[in-house]
mmCIF file of C-alpha atoms in Angstrom:
data_model
loop_
_atom_site.group_PDB
_atom_site.id
_atom_site.type_symbol
_atom_site.label_atom_id
_atom_site.label_comp_id
_atom_site.label_asym_id
_atom_site.label_seq_id
_atom_site.Cartn_x
_atom_site.Cartn_y
_atom_site.Cartn_z
ATOM 1 C CA UNK A 1 -5.704 -30.246 -6.542
ATOM 2 C CA UNK A 2 -1.997 -31.152 -7.764
ATOM 3 C CA UNK A 3 0.402 -33.048 -5.563
ATOM 4 C CA UNK A 4 4.229 -33.374 -5.714
ATOM 5 C CA UNK A 5 6.911 -35.053 -3.675
ATOM 6 C CA UNK A 6 10.080 -33.152 -2.998
ATOM 7 C CA UNK A 7 13.479 -34.298 -1.454
ATOM 8 C CA UNK A 8 15.529 -31.387 -0.247
ATOM 9 C CA UNK A 9 18.544 -32.650 1.820
ATOM 10 C CA UNK A 10 17.358 -35.090 4.473
ATOM 11 C CA UNK A 11 13.750 -34.049 4.227
ATOM 12 C CA UNK A 12 10.782 -35.165 2.371
ATOM 13 C CA UNK A 13 8.067 -32.644 1.471
ATOM 14 C CA UNK A 14 4.677 -33.561 0.298
ATOM 15 C CA UNK A 15 3.305 -30.340 -1.537
ATOM 16 C CA UNK A 16 -0.332 -29.829 -2.496
ATOM 17 C CA UNK A 17 -1.554 -26.619 -4.710
ATOM 18 C CA UNK A 18 -3.468 -23.735 -3.237
ATOM 19 C CA UNK A 19 -7.191 -23.342 -4.174
ATOM 20 C CA UNK A 20 -7.397 -21.454 -7.465
ATOM 21 C CA UNK A 21 -8.958 -18.222 -5.994
ATOM 22 C CA UNK A 22 -6.061 -18.116 -3.507
ATOM 23 C CA UNK A 23 -3.425 -18.810 -6.161
ATOM 24 C CA UNK A 24 -5.002 -15.900 -7.985
ATOM 25 C CA UNK A 25 -4.398 -13.735 -5.291
ATOM 26 C CA UNK A 26 -0.796 -14.872 -4.781
ATOM 27 C CA UNK A 27 0.050 -14.663 -8.232
ATOM 28 C CA UNK A 28 -1.240 -10.945 -8.408
ATOM 29 C CA UNK A 29 1.346 -10.154 -5.617
ATOM 30 C CA UNK A 30 4.115 -12.565 -6.838
ATOM 31 C CA UNK A 31 3.759 -10.584 -10.353
ATOM 32 C CA UNK A 32 3.547 -7.229 -8.444
ATOM 33 C CA UNK A 33 6.603 -7.594 -6.372
ATOM 34 C CA UNK A 34 8.703 -10.335 -8.221
ATOM 35 C CA UNK A 35 8.059 -10.648 -11.964
ATOM 36 C CA UNK A 36 9.687 -7.430 -13.132
ATOM 37 C CA UNK A 37 13.083 -9.106 -11.537
ATOM 38 C CA UNK A 38 12.026 -12.496 -12.576
ATOM 39 C CA UNK A 39 11.306 -11.285 -15.966
ATOM 40 C CA UNK A 40 15.021 -10.238 -16.173
ATOM 41 C CA UNK A 41 16.368 -13.392 -15.386
ATOM 42 C CA UNK A 42 13.976 -15.052 -17.817
ATOM 43 C CA UNK A 43 15.049 -12.706 -20.463
ATOM 44 C CA UNK A 44 18.660 -13.509 -19.810
ATOM 45 C CA UNK A 45 17.840 -17.093 -19.908
ATOM 46 C CA UNK A 46 15.855 -17.163 -23.164
ATOM 47 C CA UNK A 47 17.713 -14.706 -25.137
ATOM 48 C CA UNK A 48 21.268 -15.365 -24.472
ATOM 49 C CA UNK A 49 21.966 -12.834 -26.642
ATOM 50 C CA UNK A 50 25.618 -12.045 -27.462
ATOM 51 C CA UNK A 51 26.730 -15.719 -26.528
ATOM 52 C CA UNK A 52 28.861 -18.196 -28.030
ATOM 53 C CA UNK A 53 27.823 -21.913 -27.640
ATOM 54 C CA UNK A 54 24.796 -20.855 -25.871
ATOM 55 C CA UNK A 55 26.526 -19.666 -22.701
ATOM 56 C CA UNK A 56 25.068 -16.604 -20.409
ATOM 57 C CA UNK A 57 25.934 -13.351 -21.154
ATOM 58 C CA UNK A 58 27.456 -12.242 -18.107
ATOM 59 C CA UNK A 59 26.318 -8.586 -18.324
ATOM 60 C CA UNK A 60 22.693 -9.719 -18.784
ATOM 61 C CA UNK A 61 22.843 -12.223 -16.003
ATOM 62 C CA UNK A 62 24.549 -9.644 -13.433
ATOM 63 C CA UNK A 63 22.033 -6.857 -14.317
ATOM 64 C CA UNK A 64 19.105 -9.482 -13.750
ATOM 65 C CA UNK A 65 20.573 -10.507 -10.556
ATOM 66 C CA UNK A 66 20.987 -7.211 -9.289
ATOM 67 C CA UNK A 67 17.288 -6.593 -10.217
ATOM 68 C CA UNK A 68 16.262 -9.492 -8.186
ATOM 69 C CA UNK A 69 18.036 -8.861 -5.415
ATOM 70 C CA UNK A 70 16.822 -5.243 -4.954
ATOM 71 C CA UNK A 71 13.644 -6.416 -5.105
ATOM 72 C CA UNK A 72 13.441 -8.548 -2.131
ATOM 73 C CA UNK A 73 14.956 -7.964 1.796
ATOM 74 C CA UNK A 74 15.008 -10.064 4.691
ATOM 75 C CA UNK A 75 11.453 -8.944 5.677
ATOM 76 C CA UNK A 76 10.079 -9.700 2.146
ATOM 77 C CA UNK A 77 11.506 -12.965 2.258
ATOM 78 C CA UNK A 78 10.171 -14.014 5.491
ATOM 79 C CA UNK A 79 6.727 -12.599 4.569
ATOM 80 C CA UNK A 80 6.720 -14.770 1.469
ATOM 81 C CA UNK A 81 7.884 -17.757 3.561
ATOM 82 C CA UNK A 82 5.199 -17.195 5.938
ATOM 83 C CA UNK A 83 2.589 -16.981 2.890
ATOM 84 C CA UNK A 84 3.726 -19.715 0.833
ATOM 85 C CA UNK A 85 4.571 -22.400 3.273
ATOM 86 C CA UNK A 86 1.112 -23.224 4.475
ATOM 87 C CA UNK A 87 1.023 -25.789 6.996
ATOM 88 C CA UNK A 88 -2.522 -27.043 5.456
ATOM 89 C CA UNK A 89 -0.387 -27.436 2.145
ATOM 90 C CA UNK A 90 3.118 -28.580 3.077
ATOM 91 C CA UNK A 91 3.765 -31.923 5.089
ATOM 92 C CA UNK A 92 7.127 -33.111 5.819
ATOM 93 C CA UNK A 93 9.070 -36.202 6.955
ATOM 94 C CA UNK A 94 12.415 -37.014 8.453
ATOM 95 C CA UNK A 95 14.444 -39.881 8.737
ATOM 96 C CA UNK A 96 12.040 -42.558 10.112
ATOM 97 C CA UNK A 97 9.818 -40.194 12.075
ATOM 98 C CA UNK A 98 5.963 -39.925 11.192
ATOM 99 C CA UNK A 99 4.947 -37.198 8.497
ATOM 100 C CA UNK A 100 3.848 -33.925 10.082
ATOM 101 C CA UNK A 101 2.387 -30.584 8.722
ATOM 102 C CA UNK A 102 5.262 -27.835 8.369
ATOM 103 C CA UNK A 103 4.489 -25.169 10.875
ATOM 104 C CA UNK A 104 6.448 -22.033 11.740
ATOM 105 C CA UNK A 105 7.617 -23.370 14.845
ATOM 106 C CA UNK A 106 9.009 -26.642 13.055
ATOM 107 C CA UNK A 107 10.961 -24.824 10.527
ATOM 108 C CA UNK A 108 14.482 -25.579 12.461
ATOM 109 C CA UNK A 109 13.308 -29.174 12.351
ATOM 110 C CA UNK A 110 12.506 -29.538 8.841
ATOM 111 C CA UNK A 111 15.541 -27.360 7.259
ATOM 112 C CA UNK A 112 19.244 -27.504 7.759
ATOM 113 C CA UNK A 113 20.044 -24.241 6.227
ATOM 114 C CA UNK A 114 18.282 -21.164 4.711
ATOM 115 C CA UNK A 115 19.205 -22.590 1.355
ATOM 116 C CA UNK A 116 16.635 -25.353 1.862
ATOM 117 C CA UNK A 117 14.068 -23.117 2.690
ATOM 118 C CA UNK A 118 14.691 -21.218 -0.388
ATOM 119 C CA UNK A 119 14.475 -24.443 -2.465
ATOM 120 C CA UNK A 120 11.172 -25.215 -0.961
ATOM 121 C CA UNK A 121 9.717 -21.956 -1.866
ATOM 122 C CA UNK A 122 10.681 -22.475 -5.481
ATOM 123 C CA UNK A 123 9.239 -25.755 -5.466
ATOM 124 C CA UNK A 124 5.863 -24.193 -4.112
ATOM 125 C CA UNK A 125 5.941 -21.425 -6.658
ATOM 126 C CA UNK A 126 6.773 -23.875 -9.495
ATOM 127 C CA UNK A 127 4.127 -26.437 -8.497
ATOM 128 C CA UNK A 128 1.486 -23.604 -8.288
ATOM 129 C CA UNK A 129 2.484 -21.225 -11.009
ATOM 130 C CA UNK A 130 5.099 -22.403 -13.487
ATOM 131 C CA UNK A 131 2.331 -24.482 -15.644
ATOM 132 C CA UNK A 132 -0.420 -21.708 -15.901
ATOM 133 C CA UNK A 133 1.956 -18.817 -16.148
ATOM 134 C CA UNK A 134 3.654 -20.457 -19.174
ATOM 135 C CA UNK A 135 0.462 -21.322 -20.632
ATOM 136 C CA UNK A 136 -0.759 -17.288 -19.966
ATOM 137 C CA UNK A 137 2.619 -16.210 -21.408
ATOM 138 C CA UNK A 138 2.138 -18.529 -24.571
ATOM 139 C CA UNK A 139 -1.418 -16.855 -25.034
ATOM 140 C CA UNK A 140 0.200 -13.627 -25.274
ATOM 141 C CA UNK A 141 2.107 -15.064 -28.277
ATOM 142 C CA UNK A 142 5.654 -14.515 -26.615
ATOM 143 C CA UNK A 143 6.573 -18.223 -27.141
ATOM 144 C CA UNK A 144 8.531 -18.529 -23.955
ATOM 145 C CA UNK A 145 7.680 -22.332 -23.220
ATOM 146 C CA UNK A 146 9.308 -22.978 -26.452
ATOM 147 C CA UNK A 147 12.338 -21.291 -25.387
ATOM 148 C CA UNK A 148 12.366 -22.223 -21.848
ATOM 149 C CA UNK A 149 11.175 -25.971 -22.099
ATOM 150 C CA UNK A 150 12.289 -26.682 -18.477
ATOM 151 C CA UNK A 151 9.961 -24.166 -16.675
ATOM 152 C CA UNK A 152 6.736 -26.022 -17.867
ATOM 153 C CA UNK A 153 8.142 -29.397 -17.697
ATOM 154 C CA UNK A 154 7.348 -30.035 -13.893
ATOM 155 C CA UNK A 155 4.886 -32.506 -13.712
ATOM 156 C CA UNK A 156 2.600 -32.047 -10.489
ATOM 157 C CA UNK A 157 2.461 -35.654 -9.378
ATOM 158 C CA UNK A 158 6.250 -36.340 -10.098
ATOM 159 C CA UNK A 159 8.890 -36.620 -7.535
ATOM 160 C CA UNK A 160 11.794 -34.508 -7.604
ATOM 161 C CA UNK A 161 14.885 -34.827 -5.445
ATOM 162 C CA UNK A 162 17.749 -32.338 -4.492
ATOM 163 C CA UNK A 163 20.578 -32.811 -2.066
#
């Protein structure tokens, strides 16, 4: 299983991937609920059609954001949070304290604000699905890894930081 260390705000997180069968189940639900919206964002990022100098096309980007926003409400985000932040796969450490499993009851201790939770969810999704997802898309002939090299750049054992 791949591991990744991530610094988000004042907290260090140690992530471990889900088992392959669980990844498959989660991926199935992710693609059903989120992929149509994420696909619009990827298309806007990959295509950048109608742009000068590689800037985003504002119309495409706003449409993609609207699509993504309409697919997730508060209950949906909370459900994904509970599903992806598995205390057996996410450990956190804060300022000189011992590392501990991240349980639902310790969320307020681990995070300063909701944006940090969203960032952790992104890191978990990227660790578990970005590489296999890009590989799968490449097999389909779309060639997205060449157009979006940063999507598959994450090294599962590498550290990343964010403040």
